[in-house]
Tab-separated table of C-alpha atoms in Angstrom:
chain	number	residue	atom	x	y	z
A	1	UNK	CA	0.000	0.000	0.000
A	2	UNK	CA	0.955	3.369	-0.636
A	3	UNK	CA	0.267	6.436	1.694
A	4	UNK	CA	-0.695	10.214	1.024
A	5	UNK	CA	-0.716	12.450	4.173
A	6	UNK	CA	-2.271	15.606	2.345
A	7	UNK	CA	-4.536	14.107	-0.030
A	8	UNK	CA	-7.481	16.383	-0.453
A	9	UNK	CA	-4.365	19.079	-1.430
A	10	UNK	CA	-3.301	20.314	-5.084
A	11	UNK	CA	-0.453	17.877	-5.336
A	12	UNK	CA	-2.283	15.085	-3.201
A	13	UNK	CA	-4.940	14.517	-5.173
A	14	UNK	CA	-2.997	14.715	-8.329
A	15	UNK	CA	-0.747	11.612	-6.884
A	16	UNK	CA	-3.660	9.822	-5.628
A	17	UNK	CA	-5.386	10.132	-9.169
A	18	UNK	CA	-2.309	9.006	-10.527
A	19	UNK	CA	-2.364	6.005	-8.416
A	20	UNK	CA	-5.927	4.884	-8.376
A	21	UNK	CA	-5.614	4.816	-12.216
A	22	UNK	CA	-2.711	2.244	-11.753
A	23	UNK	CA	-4.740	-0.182	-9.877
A	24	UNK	CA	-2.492	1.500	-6.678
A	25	UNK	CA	-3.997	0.560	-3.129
A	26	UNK	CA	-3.790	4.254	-1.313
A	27	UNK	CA	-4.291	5.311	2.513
A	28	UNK	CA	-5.154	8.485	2.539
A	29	UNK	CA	-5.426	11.437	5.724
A	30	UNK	CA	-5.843	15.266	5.046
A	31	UNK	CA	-7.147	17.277	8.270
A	32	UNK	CA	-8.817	19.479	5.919
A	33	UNK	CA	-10.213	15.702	3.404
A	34	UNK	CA	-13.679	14.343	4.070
A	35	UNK	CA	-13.098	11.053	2.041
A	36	UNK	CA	-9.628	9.875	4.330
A	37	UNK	CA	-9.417	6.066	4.163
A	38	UNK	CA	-7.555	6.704	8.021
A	39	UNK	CA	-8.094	8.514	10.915
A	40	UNK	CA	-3.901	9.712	11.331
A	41	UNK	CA	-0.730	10.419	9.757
A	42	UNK	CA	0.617	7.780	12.096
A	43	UNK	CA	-2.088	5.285	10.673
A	44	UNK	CA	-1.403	5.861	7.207
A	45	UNK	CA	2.428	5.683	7.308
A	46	UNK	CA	2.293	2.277	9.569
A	47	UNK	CA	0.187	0.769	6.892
A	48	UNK	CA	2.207	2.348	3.687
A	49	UNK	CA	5.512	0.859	2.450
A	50	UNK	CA	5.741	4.180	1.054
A	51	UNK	CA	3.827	7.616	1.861
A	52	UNK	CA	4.250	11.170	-0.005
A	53	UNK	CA	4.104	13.751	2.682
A	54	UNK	CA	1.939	16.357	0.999
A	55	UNK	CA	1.347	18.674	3.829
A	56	UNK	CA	3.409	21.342	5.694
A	57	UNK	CA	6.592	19.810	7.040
A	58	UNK	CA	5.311	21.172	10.250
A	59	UNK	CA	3.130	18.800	11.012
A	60	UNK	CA	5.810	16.065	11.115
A	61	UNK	CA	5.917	16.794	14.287
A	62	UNK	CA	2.058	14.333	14.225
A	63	UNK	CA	4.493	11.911	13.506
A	64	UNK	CA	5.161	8.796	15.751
A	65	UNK	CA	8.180	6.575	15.205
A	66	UNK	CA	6.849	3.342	13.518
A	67	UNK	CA	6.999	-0.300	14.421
A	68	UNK	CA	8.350	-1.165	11.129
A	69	UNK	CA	11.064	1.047	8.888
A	70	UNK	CA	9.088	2.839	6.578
A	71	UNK	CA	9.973	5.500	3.619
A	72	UNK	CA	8.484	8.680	3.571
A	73	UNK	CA	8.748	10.783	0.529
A	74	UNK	CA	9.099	14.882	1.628
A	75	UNK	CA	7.595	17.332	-1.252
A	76	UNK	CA	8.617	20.225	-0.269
A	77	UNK	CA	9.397	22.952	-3.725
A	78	UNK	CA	12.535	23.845	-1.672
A	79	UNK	CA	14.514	20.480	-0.966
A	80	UNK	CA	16.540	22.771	1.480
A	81	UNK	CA	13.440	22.759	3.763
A	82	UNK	CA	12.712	19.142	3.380
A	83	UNK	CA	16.536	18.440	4.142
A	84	UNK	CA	15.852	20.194	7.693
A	85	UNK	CA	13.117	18.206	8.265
A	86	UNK	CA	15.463	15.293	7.846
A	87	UNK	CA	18.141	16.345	10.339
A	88	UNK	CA	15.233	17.828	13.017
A	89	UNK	CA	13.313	14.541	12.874
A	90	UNK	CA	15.905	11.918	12.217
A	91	UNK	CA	17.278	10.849	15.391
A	92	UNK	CA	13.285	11.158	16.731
A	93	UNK	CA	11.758	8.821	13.903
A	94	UNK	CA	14.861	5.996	13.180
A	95	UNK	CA	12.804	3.771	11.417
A	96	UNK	CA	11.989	6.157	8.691
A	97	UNK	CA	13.861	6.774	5.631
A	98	UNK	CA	13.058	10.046	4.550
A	99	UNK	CA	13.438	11.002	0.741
A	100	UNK	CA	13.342	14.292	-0.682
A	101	UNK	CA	11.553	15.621	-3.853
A	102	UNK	CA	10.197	18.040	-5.738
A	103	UNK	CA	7.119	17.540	-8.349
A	104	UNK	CA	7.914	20.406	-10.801
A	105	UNK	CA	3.970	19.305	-12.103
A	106	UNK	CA	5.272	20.247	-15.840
A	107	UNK	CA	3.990	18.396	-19.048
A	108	UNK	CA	7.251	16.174	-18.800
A	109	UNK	CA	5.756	14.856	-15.709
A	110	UNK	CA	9.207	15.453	-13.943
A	111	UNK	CA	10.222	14.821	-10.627
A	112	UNK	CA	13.554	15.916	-9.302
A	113	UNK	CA	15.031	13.930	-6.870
A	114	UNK	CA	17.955	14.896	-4.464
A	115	UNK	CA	20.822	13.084	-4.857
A	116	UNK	CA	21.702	10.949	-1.578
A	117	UNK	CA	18.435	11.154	-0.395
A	118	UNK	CA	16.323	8.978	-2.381
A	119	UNK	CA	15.894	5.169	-2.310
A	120	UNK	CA	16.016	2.919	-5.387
A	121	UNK	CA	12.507	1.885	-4.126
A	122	UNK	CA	11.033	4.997	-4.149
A	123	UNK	CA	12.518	5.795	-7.463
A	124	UNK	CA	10.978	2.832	-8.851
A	125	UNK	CA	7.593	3.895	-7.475
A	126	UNK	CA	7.781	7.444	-9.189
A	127	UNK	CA	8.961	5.648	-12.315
A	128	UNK	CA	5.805	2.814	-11.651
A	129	UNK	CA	2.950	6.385	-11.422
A	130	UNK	CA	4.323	7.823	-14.571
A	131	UNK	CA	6.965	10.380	-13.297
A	132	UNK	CA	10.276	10.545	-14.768
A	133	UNK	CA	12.993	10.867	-11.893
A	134	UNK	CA	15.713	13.500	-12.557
A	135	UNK	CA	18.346	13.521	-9.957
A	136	UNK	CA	19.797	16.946	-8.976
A	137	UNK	CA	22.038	18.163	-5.641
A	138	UNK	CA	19.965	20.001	-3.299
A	139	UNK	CA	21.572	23.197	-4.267
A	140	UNK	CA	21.328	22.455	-7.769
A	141	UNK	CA	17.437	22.394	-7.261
A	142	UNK	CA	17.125	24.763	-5.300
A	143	UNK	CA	19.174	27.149	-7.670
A	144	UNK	CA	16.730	26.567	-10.650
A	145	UNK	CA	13.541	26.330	-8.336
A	146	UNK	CA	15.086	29.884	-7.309
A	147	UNK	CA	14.991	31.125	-11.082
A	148	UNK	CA	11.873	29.477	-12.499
A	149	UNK	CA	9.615	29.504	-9.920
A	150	UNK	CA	10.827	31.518	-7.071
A	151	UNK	CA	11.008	34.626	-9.191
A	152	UNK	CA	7.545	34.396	-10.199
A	153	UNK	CA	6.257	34.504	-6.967
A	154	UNK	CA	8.467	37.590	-6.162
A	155	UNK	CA	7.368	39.426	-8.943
A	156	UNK	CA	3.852	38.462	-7.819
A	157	UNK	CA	4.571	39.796	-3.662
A	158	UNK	CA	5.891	43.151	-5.430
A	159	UNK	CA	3.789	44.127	-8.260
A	160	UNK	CA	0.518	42.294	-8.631
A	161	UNK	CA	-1.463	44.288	-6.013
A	162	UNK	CA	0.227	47.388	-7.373
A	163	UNK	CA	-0.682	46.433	-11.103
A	164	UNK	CA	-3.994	45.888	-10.066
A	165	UNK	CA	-4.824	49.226	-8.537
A	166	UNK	CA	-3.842	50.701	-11.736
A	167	UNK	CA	-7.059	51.839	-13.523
A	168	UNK	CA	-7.346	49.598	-17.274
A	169	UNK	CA	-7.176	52.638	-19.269
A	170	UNK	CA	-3.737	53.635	-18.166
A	171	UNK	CA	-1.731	50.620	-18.210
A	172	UNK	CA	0.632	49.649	-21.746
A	173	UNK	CA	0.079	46.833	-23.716
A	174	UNK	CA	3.126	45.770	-21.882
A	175	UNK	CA	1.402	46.325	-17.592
A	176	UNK	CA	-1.900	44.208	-19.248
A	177	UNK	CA	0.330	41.387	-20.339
A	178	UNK	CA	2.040	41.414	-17.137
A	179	UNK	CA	-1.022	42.084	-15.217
A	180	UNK	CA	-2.967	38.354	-16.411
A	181	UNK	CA	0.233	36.467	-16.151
A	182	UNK	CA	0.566	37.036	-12.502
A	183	UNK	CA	-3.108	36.874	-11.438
A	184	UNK	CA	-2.900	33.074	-13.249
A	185	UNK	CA	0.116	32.037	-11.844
A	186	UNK	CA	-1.134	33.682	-8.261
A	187	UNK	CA	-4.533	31.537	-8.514
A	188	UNK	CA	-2.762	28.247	-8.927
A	189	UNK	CA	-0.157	29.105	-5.115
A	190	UNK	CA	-1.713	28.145	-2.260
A	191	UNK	CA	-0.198	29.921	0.998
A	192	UNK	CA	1.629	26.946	2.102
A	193	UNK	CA	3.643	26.757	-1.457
A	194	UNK	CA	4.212	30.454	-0.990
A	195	UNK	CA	5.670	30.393	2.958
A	196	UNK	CA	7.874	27.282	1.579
A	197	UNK	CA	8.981	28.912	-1.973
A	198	UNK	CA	9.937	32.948	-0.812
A	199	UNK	CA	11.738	30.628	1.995
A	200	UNK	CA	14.412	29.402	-0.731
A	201	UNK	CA	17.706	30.457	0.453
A	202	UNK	CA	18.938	30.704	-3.244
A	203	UNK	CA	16.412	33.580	-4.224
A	204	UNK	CA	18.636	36.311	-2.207
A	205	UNK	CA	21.577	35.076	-4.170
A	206	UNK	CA	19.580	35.234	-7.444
A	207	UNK	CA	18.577	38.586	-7.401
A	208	UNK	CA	22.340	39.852	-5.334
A	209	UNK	CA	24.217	38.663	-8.856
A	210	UNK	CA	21.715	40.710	-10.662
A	211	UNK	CA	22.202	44.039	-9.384
């Protein structure tokens, strides 16, 4: 069986679609879910060889040590955040191998994995729900998370509500273009993906070369 802690979530319920398809036998629990198959995150990892932690890594803390080693897969869009998790809840949860990912949710279906800190069984599971493993270093991913996706949202924290209180008449082909691009790409961040994104340590270092 394979677990989802977050599965009423964007990415959750994209993985759990994937799996059902597949024939995949899923536990599910999302505090905010009405259809959870169990009643804990402790319940779902003890009956998953495998679960996909699709909530905030703050609620690890939920998280019981479990009778039997189990692999947890961490999802956070900045694998420096996941890695933290690792070395604050190691020592407290030995019988769990934690992995750490990052869905990028693009039309090559591509997951990046972090080098060291993925096992060959979880990579054959991605592989097995139609997700082609790329292996990066955490700075590597982090690096390019900062450019193509961290940026957005920055330019989205600065000028969207400032683009927006500009009256349609006065703003250049140019401020209109700019305008719809960040209210779609603002509709499709939650708050979570936002606190863990702008939290990339690589995004100060992207903008300091650029000055």
């Amino acid at each position: 069986m394979i677990g989802i802690v977050g599965s009423a979530g964007d990415l959750g319920s994209q993985l759990l679609v994937r799996m059902e398809e597949r024939g995949i036998e899923v536990a599910t629990f999302d505090a905010w879910g009405s259809n959870n198959s169990h009643n804990s995150v402790g319940d779902v990892v003890a009956d998953s060889e495998i679960t996909h932690w699709c909530a905030p890594l703050d609620a690890l803390n939920l998280l019981g040590n479990p009778a039997e080693r189990r692999q947890l897969v961490l999802h956070s869009s900045v694998m420096h955040l996941s890695y933290d998790a690792l070395v604050n809840h190691g020592q407290r949860l030995p019988k769990v191998g934690f992995n750490i990912v990052h869905c990028l949710m693009n039309s090559h279906e591509t997951v990046n994995a972090a080098t060291g800190h993925v096992s060959e069984a979880v990579k054959t599971h991605l592989g097995q729900i139609g997700l082609n493993v790329r292996l990066k270093t955490i700075h590597e991913h982090d690096k390019n998370a900062a450019l193509t996706q961290g940026a957005a949202m920055v330019l989205c924290e600065l000028l969207l509500g400032e683009l927006q209180g500009v009256h349609k008449e006065d703003l250049t082909p140019s401020g209109d273009w700019l305008l719809k691009v960040l209210e779609e790409r603002a509709m499709n961040w939650t708050d979570a993906t936002k606190n863990s994104v702008l939290r990339n340590p690589e995004l100060s270092q992207l903008f300091a070369s650029k000055r």
